[in-house]
Amino acid sequence: MTDLTTNPFESDPHNPDDDGFHEECGVFGVWNSPDAAALTALGLHALQHRGQEASGIVSLGEKGFRSHKGLGLVGDIFGDARVMAGLPGRAAVGHNRYATAGETALRNVQPLYADFAFGGFAVAHNGNLTNALTLRRQLVRRGCLFQSSTDSEVFVHLIAISLYATVLDRLIDALKQVDGAYSLVALHDGALMGVRDPLGVRPLVLGRLGADQNNAWVLASETCALDIVGAEFVRDIEPGEIVIIDDDGVRSIKPFAETASRFCIFEYIYFARPDSVVEGTPVYEARKGIGRELAIESGVDADVVVPVPDSGVPAAMGYSKEAGIPFELGIIRNHYVGRTFIEPTDSIRHLGVKLKHSANRAMLEGKRVILVDDSIVRGTTSKKIVEMVRGAGAKEVHMRISSPPTTHSCFYGIDTPEREKLLAAKHNVEEMARIIGADSLAFISLDGLYRALGRRGRDARDPGYCDACFTGDYSIPLTDLQGHPERKPALLALNGV
Ligand code: SF4
């Protein structure tokens, strides 16, 4: 889900210390449980890493649809029993949002809800539509009144104006007009629905609860959200598949022409929670394997392997084992730093990284250190971490990165800076090492990454994964940018809509 009135490619303009990728959303849905909304709140809590700015739940009970949305963390929004009591029913859908540019207005918080002639309809979207502005412009010309500035609302209007009779046919009609990456959960009077885009870029899984919860069905972005509610993993929703879940069970249809899938390879490197199983592969194991491959490709003499917490931990463990160099927690992460707390004044803003991470001097002093991190985006955080480790007395600092150089922006649902702000888009590895102040720097190779995931290397004819942020190989058309590759969709929006 992307905000169309603000810059979707700024990591966080309010926070100059913010130098990472951000997953933009997590989705969850339940059909046929007496505790549908409570389970959805728990599921969203497990998916908090996919979006921390806002959350919403729409439930369906005997008296119709009910909705509650708020800005902040799931626990803050749904921790009040009175709020949960206001979400009755045996079906619900929910959404976590990462707001891309500070536009955290409540109107943009999902699930989006609309009353149609055929009844109520709620939808929650993880991903990004690459022709949303083009469609929005057409829809506005036809008289559609948009309530929010998110790309996801395009789905609602396309469904509203569709000439097909049933909800399902209208949804398919809408899906056939959009380009982009999307995992959707949708709820209407008769069913819960889950959809993945034809290339299956973003994840979506199906699970089932036990008899104590009516054998209810669950849809979630990741398996960690099934675990928290005690649901059994049934299967991944397949690329291009729509599942329709109602009181008769689960039906599946595939309305799109079959195409080679391109699951987001960055889910394995960073986005997914390490205890999730993604497309049949445990994320934790995948990350350790990537670390092992990184050690094979770019070994260096050193005394300790130190992860940049938290996401660098499994890769550093794999690296340490393969290299036979001890693993140590040389950097400690402070989990209780709120975003607002690190924006006091310019004069102490540079302390931000020290608030998030502290050097564990006893593990670093006098040592040759291999630092393992998952990615370098702008390079500002890497530079500060290298400085911090040197400041704690490290003799040498060798940075190892468990992804290939990020040379391109993501347009498929992950918040990344525009290309000119990506360090790897402008500099080679030696230059980057100098800029971040490391004695040496190495990234896993693209082939090495594919090997770590069980392939023989990257097959350019059928990579099997989206890896566009490393290769520029965008497999879904960037319709809104056509003819204006330098422009941002937000600017097109201002010009056109
Ligand atoms: Fe994932 Fe990168 Fe593709 Fe975006 S461009 S979907 S982050 S692999």
mmCIF file of N, CA and C and ligand atoms in Angstrom, residues 201-202 264-266 271 410 412 414 466-469, ligand 1:
data_model
loop_
_atom_site.group_PDB
_atom_site.id
_atom_site.type_symbol
_atom_site.label_atom_id
_atom_site.label_comp_id
_atom_site.label_asym_id
_atom_site.label_seq_id
_atom_site.Cartn_x
_atom_site.Cartn_y
_atom_site.Cartn_z
ATOM 1 N N VAL A 201 4.562 -11.862 -5.634
ATOM 2 C CA VAL A 201 5.686 -11.099 -5.072
ATOM 3 C C VAL A 201 5.603 -11.031 -3.546
ATOM 4 N N ARG A 202 4.430 -10.757 -3.032
ATOM 5 C CA ARG A 202 4.273 -10.646 -1.578
ATOM 6 C C ARG A 202 3.641 -11.938 -1.031
ATOM 7 N N CYS A 264 9.466 -12.100 -3.656
ATOM 8 C CA CYS A 264 10.454 -11.096 -3.207
ATOM 9 C C CYS A 264 11.589 -11.778 -2.436
ATOM 10 N N ILE A 265 12.787 -11.746 -2.995
ATOM 11 C CA ILE A 265 13.911 -12.441 -2.363
ATOM 12 C C ILE A 265 14.343 -11.741 -1.074
ATOM 13 N N PHE A 266 13.978 -10.471 -0.943
ATOM 14 C CA PHE A 266 14.351 -9.723 0.260
ATOM 15 C C PHE A 266 13.577 -10.185 1.492
ATOM 16 N N PHE A 271 12.940 -8.968 5.494
ATOM 17 C CA PHE A 271 11.602 -8.531 5.898
ATOM 18 C C PHE A 271 10.872 -9.520 6.789
ATOM 19 N N CYS A 410 12.760 -0.171 -4.827
ATOM 20 C CA CYS A 410 11.657 -1.138 -4.936
ATOM 21 C C CYS A 410 10.371 -0.377 -5.236
ATOM 22 N N TYR A 412 7.526 -2.363 -5.469
ATOM 23 C CA TYR A 412 6.564 -3.444 -5.261
ATOM 24 C C TYR A 412 6.178 -3.620 -3.800
ATOM 25 N N ILE A 414 7.878 -2.197 -0.916
ATOM 26 C CA ILE A 414 8.875 -1.966 0.116
ATOM 27 C C ILE A 414 9.348 -0.532 0.007
ATOM 28 N N CYS A 466 11.803 -12.186 -7.362
ATOM 29 C CA CYS A 466 12.040 -10.785 -7.692
ATOM 30 C C CYS A 466 13.346 -10.396 -7.013
ATOM 31 N N ASP A 467 14.246 -9.803 -7.793
ATOM 32 C CA ASP A 467 15.507 -9.308 -7.227
ATOM 33 C C ASP A 467 15.822 -7.939 -7.828
ATOM 34 N N ALA A 468 14.749 -7.210 -8.198
ATOM 35 C CA ALA A 468 14.912 -5.967 -8.959
ATOM 36 C C ALA A 468 15.754 -4.933 -8.217
ATOM 37 N N CYS A 469 15.727 -4.936 -6.888
ATOM 38 C CA CYS A 469 16.514 -3.912 -6.182
ATOM 39 C C CYS A 469 18.014 -4.184 -6.283
HETATM 40 FE FE1 SF4 B 1 11.639 -7.399 -2.909
HETATM 41 FE FE2 SF4 B 1 13.616 -5.941 -3.977
HETATM 42 FE FE3 SF4 B 1 11.694 -7.014 -5.543
HETATM 43 FE FE4 SF4 B 1 11.135 -5.002 -3.890
HETATM 44 S S1 SF4 B 1 12.507 -4.932 -5.678
HETATM 45 S S2 SF4 B 1 9.908 -6.827 -4.226
HETATM 46 S S3 SF4 B 1 12.449 -5.458 -2.131
HETATM 47 S S4 SF4 B 1 13.236 -8.097 -4.285
#
